[in-house]
Coordinates of C-alpha atoms in Angstrom, one line a residue:
X1072 CA 14.7 18.9 -12.7
X1073 CA 12.0 18.7 -15.4
X1074 CA 13.9 16.0 -17.2
X1075 CA 14.5 14.1 -14.0
X1076 CA 10.7 13.7 -13.3
X1077 CA 9.9 12.4 -16.8
X1078 CA 10.0 8.7 -15.7
X1079 CA 8.7 9.3 -12.1
X1080 CA 5.8 7.0 -11.9
X1081 CA 2.9 6.6 -9.3
X1082 CA 4.8 3.6 -7.8
X1083 CA 6.9 6.1 -5.9
X1084 CA 4.0 6.7 -3.6
X1085 CA 4.7 3.3 -2.1
X1086 CA 7.8 4.8 -0.3
X1087 CA 5.5 7.3 1.4
X1088 CA 3.1 4.5 2.5
X1089 CA 5.9 2.3 3.7
X1090 CA 7.4 5.2 5.8
X1091 CA 4.0 6.3 7.3
X1092 CA 3.1 2.7 8.4
X1093 CA 6.4 2.5 10.4
X1094 CA 5.2 5.4 12.5
X1095 CA 1.6 4.2 12.9
X1096 CA 2.4 0.6 13.6
X1097 CA 5.2 1.5 16.1
X1098 CA 2.9 3.7 18.1
X1099 CA 0.6 0.7 18.8
X1100 CA 3.2 -1.8 19.9
X1101 CA 2.5 -3.5 23.2
X1102 CA 5.8 -2.2 24.7
X1103 CA 6.7 1.2 26.2
X1104 CA 10.3 1.9 25.2
X1105 CA 11.8 5.3 26.1
X1106 CA 11.8 7.5 23.0
X1107 CA 9.7 5.1 20.9
X1108 CA 6.8 7.5 20.4
X1109 CA 9.1 10.4 19.6
X1110 CA 10.9 8.3 17.0
X1111 CA 7.6 7.3 15.5
X1112 CA 6.5 10.9 15.3
X1113 CA 9.8 11.8 13.6
X1114 CA 9.2 9.1 11.0
X1115 CA 5.6 10.4 10.5
X1116 CA 7.1 13.9 9.9
X1117 CA 9.5 12.3 7.3
X1118 CA 6.5 10.7 5.6
X1119 CA 4.7 14.0 5.4
X1120 CA 7.7 15.7 3.9
X1121 CA 8.1 12.9 1.4
X1122 CA 4.5 13.2 0.4
X1123 CA 4.7 16.9 -0.2
X1124 CA 7.9 16.6 -2.3
X1125 CA 6.5 13.7 -4.3
X1126 CA 3.2 15.5 -4.9
X1127 CA 5.2 18.5 -6.3
X1128 CA 7.3 16.3 -8.4
X1129 CA 4.3 14.4 -9.8
X1130 CA 2.6 17.7 -10.6
X1131 CA 5.6 18.7 -12.7
X1132 CA 5.5 15.3 -14.3
X1133 CA 1.8 15.8 -15.4
X1134 CA 2.4 19.4 -16.4
X1135 CA 5.5 18.9 -18.5
X1136 CA 5.4 15.3 -19.5
X1137 CA 1.8 14.6 -20.3
X1138 CA 2.7 12.1 -23.0
X1139 CA 4.5 9.9 -20.4
X1140 CA 1.7 10.4 -17.9
X1141 CA -0.8 9.1 -20.4
X1142 CA 1.5 6.3 -21.3
X1143 CA 1.5 5.3 -17.6
X1144 CA -2.3 5.2 -17.5
X1145 CA -2.4 3.0 -20.6
X1146 CA 0.3 0.6 -19.3
X1147 CA -1.3 -2.3 -17.5
X1148 CA 1.9 -2.7 -15.4
X1149 CA 1.9 0.9 -14.2
X1150 CA -1.8 2.1 -14.0
X1151 CA -2.6 0.0 -10.9
X1152 CA -0.1 2.0 -8.9
X1153 CA -2.4 5.0 -9.0
X1154 CA -4.0 3.3 -6.0
X1155 CA -0.8 4.1 -4.2
X1156 CA -1.5 7.8 -4.4
X1157 CA -4.7 7.4 -2.5
X1158 CA -3.1 5.1 0.1
X1159 CA -0.1 7.5 0.6
X1160 CA -2.5 10.3 1.4
X1161 CA -4.5 8.1 3.8
X1162 CA -1.5 6.6 5.5
X1163 CA 0.0 10.0 6.3
X1164 CA -3.4 11.4 7.3
X1165 CA -4.0 8.5 9.7
X1166 CA -0.5 9.0 11.2
X1167 CA -1.4 12.6 11.9
X1168 CA -4.0 11.6 14.4
X1169 CA -2.0 8.7 15.8
X1170 CA 1.3 10.4 16.5
X1171 CA 1.4 13.7 14.5
X1172 CA -0.8 15.5 17.0
X1173 CA 2.1 15.3 19.5
X1174 CA 3.9 17.9 17.5
X1175 CA 1.2 19.9 15.7
X1176 CA -1.6 19.8 18.2
X1177 CA -4.9 18.0 18.1
X1178 CA -6.9 20.7 16.2
X1179 CA -4.4 20.9 13.4
X1180 CA -4.1 17.1 13.3
X1181 CA -7.8 16.7 12.9
X1182 CA -7.9 19.3 10.1
X1183 CA -5.0 17.8 8.2
X1184 CA -6.3 14.3 8.5
X1185 CA -9.7 15.4 7.4
X1186 CA -8.2 16.9 4.2
X1187 CA -6.0 13.9 3.5
X1188 CA -8.7 11.4 4.3
X1189 CA -11.2 13.1 2.1
X1190 CA -8.8 13.4 -0.9
X1191 CA -7.4 9.9 -0.4
X1192 CA -10.9 8.4 -0.2
X1193 CA -12.1 10.1 -3.4
X1194 CA -9.0 9.2 -5.3
X1195 CA -9.1 5.6 -4.0
X1196 CA -12.7 5.1 -5.0
X1197 CA -12.0 6.6 -8.4
X1198 CA -9.0 4.3 -8.9
X1199 CA -11.0 1.3 -7.8
X1200 CA -13.4 1.9 -10.7
X1201 CA -11.2 3.6 -13.3
X1202 CA -8.2 1.2 -13.3
X1203 CA -10.3 -2.0 -13.7
X1204 CA -12.2 -0.2 -16.4
X1205 CA -9.0 0.6 -18.3
X1206 CA -7.8 -2.9 -17.8
X1207 CA -11.0 -4.2 -19.5
X1208 CA -11.3 -1.8 -22.4
X1209 CA -7.8 -0.4 -23.1
X1210 CA -5.1 -2.6 -21.6
X1211 CA -6.3 -6.0 -23.0
X1212 CA -4.6 -8.1 -20.4
X1213 CA -4.9 -11.8 -20.1
X1214 CA -4.7 -14.2 -17.1
X1215 CA -1.0 -15.0 -17.7
X1216 CA -0.2 -11.4 -16.9
X1217 CA -1.8 -11.4 -13.5
X1218 CA 0.4 -10.1 -10.7
X1219 CA -0.4 -8.9 -7.1
X1220 CA 0.0 -5.3 -8.5
X1221 CA -3.6 -5.7 -9.8
X1222 CA -4.8 -5.6 -6.2
X1223 CA -3.5 -2.0 -5.5
X1224 CA -6.5 0.0 -6.8
X1225 CA -9.1 -2.2 -5.0
X1226 CA -7.2 -2.2 -1.7
X1227 CA -7.2 1.6 -1.4
X1228 CA -10.8 1.8 -0.1
X1229 CA -9.8 -0.7 2.6
X1230 CA -7.2 1.8 3.9
X1231 CA -10.0 4.4 4.1
X1232 CA -12.1 1.9 6.0
X1233 CA -9.3 1.2 8.5
X1234 CA -8.4 4.9 9.1
X1235 CA -11.7 6.7 8.7
X1236 CA -13.0 5.6 12.2
X1237 CA -10.2 7.7 13.8
X1238 CA -12.2 10.8 12.7
X1239 CA -15.5 9.6 14.1
X1240 CA -15.1 11.1 17.6
X1241 CA -14.3 14.5 16.1
X1242 CA -17.7 14.7 14.3
X1243 CA -20.9 16.0 15.9
X1244 CA -22.8 13.2 17.8
X1245 CA -25.6 11.5 16.0
X1246 CA -26.0 10.9 12.3
X1247 CA -22.6 12.4 11.2
X1248 CA -20.7 9.9 13.3
X1249 CA -22.8 7.0 12.4
X1250 CA -22.7 7.9 8.7
X1251 CA -18.9 8.0 8.6
X1252 CA -18.6 4.7 10.5
X1253 CA -21.0 2.9 8.3
X1254 CA -19.5 4.5 5.2
X1255 CA -16.2 3.0 6.3
X1256 CA -17.9 -0.4 6.8
X1257 CA -19.3 -0.1 3.2
X1258 CA -15.8 0.6 1.9
X1259 CA -14.6 -2.4 3.8
X1260 CA -17.1 -4.6 2.0
X1261 CA -16.4 -3.0 -1.4
X1262 CA -12.7 -3.6 -1.1
X1263 CA -13.0 -7.1 0.4
X1264 CA -15.3 -8.4 -2.3
X1265 CA -13.2 -6.8 -5.1
X1266 CA -10.1 -8.5 -3.5
X1267 CA -11.8 -11.8 -3.4
X1268 CA -12.5 -11.5 -7.1
X1269 CA -8.9 -10.5 -8.0
X1270 CA -6.9 -12.7 -5.7
X1271 CA -7.8 -16.1 -7.4
X1272 CA -6.4 -14.7 -10.6
X1273 CA -3.1 -13.9 -8.9
X1274 CA -2.9 -17.3 -7.2
X1275 CA -3.9 -19.2 -10.3
X1276 CA -1.2 -17.3 -12.3
X1277 CA 1.4 -18.2 -9.6
X1278 CA 0.5 -21.9 -9.5
X1279 CA 0.0 -22.6 -13.2
X1280 CA 2.4 -20.0 -14.7
X1281 CA 5.4 -20.5 -12.5
X1282 CA 7.3 -18.0 -10.4
X1283 CA 7.0 -14.3 -11.2
X1284 CA 9.9 -12.5 -12.9
X1285 CA 12.6 -11.6 -10.4
X1286 CA 11.9 -7.9 -10.3
X1287 CA 8.2 -8.6 -9.6
X1288 CA 8.7 -11.2 -6.9
X1289 CA 8.5 -8.7 -4.0
X1290 CA 5.0 -7.8 -5.1
X1291 CA 3.8 -11.1 -3.7
X1292 CA 3.9 -9.2 -0.3
X1293 CA 1.2 -6.9 -1.6
X1294 CA -1.4 -9.7 -0.9
X1295 CA -0.8 -9.1 2.8
X1296 CA -2.2 -5.5 2.4
X1297 CA -5.9 -6.3 2.2
X1298 CA -5.5 -9.1 4.7
X1299 CA -3.8 -7.1 7.5
X1300 CA -5.7 -3.9 6.7
X1301 CA -9.1 -5.6 6.8
X1302 CA -8.2 -7.1 10.1
X1303 CA -7.3 -3.7 11.4
X1304 CA -10.5 -2.2 9.9
X1305 CA -12.9 -4.5 11.7
X1306 CA -11.1 -3.8 15.0
X1307 CA -11.5 -0.1 14.5
X1308 CA -15.2 -0.6 13.8
X1309 CA -15.5 -2.4 17.2
X1310 CA -13.4 0.3 19.0
X1311 CA -15.5 3.3 17.8
X1312 CA -19.0 1.7 17.4
X1313 CA -20.1 2.0 21.1
X1314 CA -22.3 5.1 21.4
X1315 CA -22.3 5.6 17.7
X1316 CA -24.5 2.7 16.5
X1317 CA -27.2 0.8 18.5
X1318 CA -25.8 -1.5 21.2
X1319 CA -26.7 -4.6 19.3
X1320 CA -24.7 -3.4 16.3
X1321 CA -21.8 -2.4 18.4
X1322 CA -21.7 -5.9 19.9
X1323 CA -21.8 -7.4 16.4
X1324 CA -18.8 -5.3 15.5
X1325 CA -16.9 -6.7 18.5
X1326 CA -17.7 -10.2 17.5
X1327 CA -16.6 -9.5 13.9
X1328 CA -13.3 -8.2 15.1
X1329 CA -12.4 -11.6 16.4
X1330 CA -14.4 -14.0 14.2
X1331 CA -13.1 -12.3 11.1
X1332 CA -9.7 -11.2 12.2
X1333 CA -8.3 -14.4 13.6
X1334 CA -8.8 -16.6 10.5
X1335 CA -7.7 -13.8 8.1
X1336 CA -4.6 -13.2 10.1
X1337 CA -3.9 -16.9 9.9
X1338 CA -4.1 -16.8 6.1
X1339 CA -1.9 -13.8 6.1
X1340 CA 0.8 -15.7 8.0
X1341 CA 0.5 -18.6 5.5
X1342 CA 0.9 -16.1 2.6
X1343 CA 3.8 -14.5 4.3
X1344 CA 5.7 -17.8 4.4
X1345 CA 4.9 -18.5 0.8
X1346 CA 5.9 -15.0 -0.4
X1347 CA 9.1 -15.2 1.7
X1348 CA 10.0 -18.5 0.1
X1349 CA 9.6 -17.0 -3.4
X1350 CA 11.7 -14.0 -2.4
X1351 CA 14.5 -16.2 -1.1
X1352 CA 14.5 -18.2 -4.3
X1353 CA 14.5 -15.0 -6.4
X1354 CA 17.4 -13.6 -4.4
X1355 CA 19.4 -16.7 -5.0
X1356 CA 18.7 -16.3 -8.7
X1357 CA 20.1 -12.7 -8.7
X1358 CA 17.2 -10.5 -7.8
X1359 CA 18.4 -6.9 -7.5
X1360 CA 16.9 -3.9 -5.9
X1361 CA 14.0 -2.1 -7.6
X1362 CA 11.2 0.1 -6.3
X1363 CA 9.1 -3.1 -5.9
X1364 CA 11.1 -3.7 -2.7
X1365 CA 8.8 -1.2 -1.0
X1366 CA 6.2 -4.0 -1.2
X1367 CA 8.0 -5.4 1.9
X1368 CA 6.9 -2.4 4.0
X1369 CA 3.3 -1.2 4.0
X1370 CA 1.7 -4.7 3.6
X1371 CA 3.8 -6.0 6.5
X1372 CA 2.9 -2.9 8.5
X1373 CA -0.8 -3.6 8.1
X1374 CA -0.2 -7.1 9.5
X1375 CA 1.5 -5.4 12.5
X1376 CA -1.5 -3.2 13.1
X1377 CA -3.8 -6.3 12.6
X1378 CA -1.9 -8.3 15.2
X1379 CA -2.0 -5.3 17.6
X1380 CA -5.8 -5.1 17.1
X1381 CA -6.2 -8.8 17.8
X1382 CA -4.1 -8.5 20.9
X1383 CA -6.4 -5.8 22.1
X1384 CA -9.6 -7.7 21.4
X1385 CA -8.5 -11.2 22.5
X1386 CA -6.1 -10.4 25.3
X1387 CA -3.8 -13.1 23.9
X1388 CA 0.0 -12.5 24.5
X1389 CA 0.7 -14.5 21.3
X1390 CA -0.5 -11.6 19.2
X1391 CA 1.7 -9.2 21.2
X1392 CA 4.7 -11.4 20.2
X1393 CA 3.6 -11.6 16.6
X1394 CA 3.3 -7.8 16.4
X1395 CA 6.8 -7.3 17.8
X1396 CA 8.3 -9.9 15.4
X1397 CA 6.6 -8.4 12.4
X1398 CA 7.5 -4.9 13.4
X1399 CA 11.1 -5.8 13.6
X1400 CA 10.9 -7.2 10.1
X1401 CA 9.1 -4.1 8.9
X1402 CA 11.8 -1.8 10.3
X1403 CA 14.5 -3.9 8.7
X1404 CA 12.7 -3.9 5.3
X1405 CA 12.1 -0.1 5.5
X1406 CA 15.7 0.7 6.3
X1407 CA 16.9 -1.5 3.4
X1408 CA 14.5 0.0 0.9
X1409 CA 15.2 3.5 2.1
X1410 CA 19.0 3.2 1.8
X1411 CA 18.8 1.5 -1.6
X1412 CA 16.3 4.2 -2.8
X1413 CA 18.6 7.0 -1.6
X1414 CA 21.5 5.4 -3.5
X1415 CA 19.5 5.1 -6.6
X1416 CA 18.4 8.7 -6.4
X1417 CA 21.9 10.0 -6.0
X1418 CA 23.2 7.9 -8.8
X1419 CA 20.3 8.8 -11.0
X1420 CA 19.6 5.1 -11.8
X1421 CA 16.1 5.1 -10.4
X1422 CA 15.0 8.1 -12.4
X1423 CA 16.5 7.0 -15.7
X1424 CA 14.3 5.9 -18.5
X1425 CA 14.0 2.3 -19.5
X1426 CA 17.0 0.9 -21.3
X1427 CA 16.5 0.2 -25.0
X1428 CA 16.5 -3.4 -26.0
X1429 CA 19.7 -4.5 -27.8
X1430 CA 19.5 -4.4 -31.5
X1431 CA 20.5 -7.7 -33.2
X1432 CA 22.5 -7.3 -36.4
X1433 CA 21.0 -8.8 -39.5
X1434 CA 23.0 -11.5 -41.1
X1435 CA 24.7 -10.4 -44.3
X1436 CA 25.3 -12.7 -47.3
X1437 CA 28.1 -11.7 -49.6
X1438 CA 27.6 -12.1 -53.3
X1439 CA 30.2 -14.2 -55.0
X1440 CA 29.4 -13.2 -58.6

């Protein structure tokens, strides 16, 4: 067991995020299918179990393989995935209030979400500062290395912004509620501005440097995360602002939900088409399964919740249809990634260390005298 977790990186938390968003997004669909909510609650329970197992495994990793853990922090390709730890905690916590309360009760759901939200927010804000700092002073990266993975640390506070409002009604009226709501709004701005700084690097790398390596191509879907999550966040501000902030501010949040959400969702659809085209090309060139395939889940799920939010605030049926189509794609992607991950775990391939590079034989010149 101790040997098996040596190469268990923080990227594995993406599987928890991708599972939790299936439950959360499914609960908000504009259809009422028999058994749908029960199925979503079961998926949330699975995500909670996955989180607990992964936290235990990562604790063993840090306890018994500190050299490898430090190497992950100093690796510019791995360190950004520490944002996934925060988002996994937040995603499972948010699902607790959305569907988990059906099985564990409201009081336990609020308590569990409060713990997971608090821990996830602290870790997310820490990663949003620490990882870019390491990239600047220790990793020594250059623009040609830019990938959407760089977005992960700065997106984590946006997940806090989108899920924090769920706790607002459970706080005492007055300043506690307003403080939490505006703190979430502040994290929305923090993450949005950081994303706007980072995204041009990713787009410029893609246009000027050519397609990403095959194994990294699925990470193009990570760009959908801040887009869909920010659309969801502004909608949650509008939903929970009445009675918490002054009426004029509440009206402003309602306007922001539409005036911000509609164009950002439009850009998300544009990027979805671009990323899909790159994935189709990579698949034709022999792209095989890696853990980066989990990038097909959580970011798409945030677009589902974003479409659901726009449907609620605009009343347009087109967003209902968009949410259903995207959710179908999300479930298909999750099922594929889950099956492939299970196979990789049973075979041991996903937990194996990196393969050593082949050693080239040095040419030998025979003496003739």
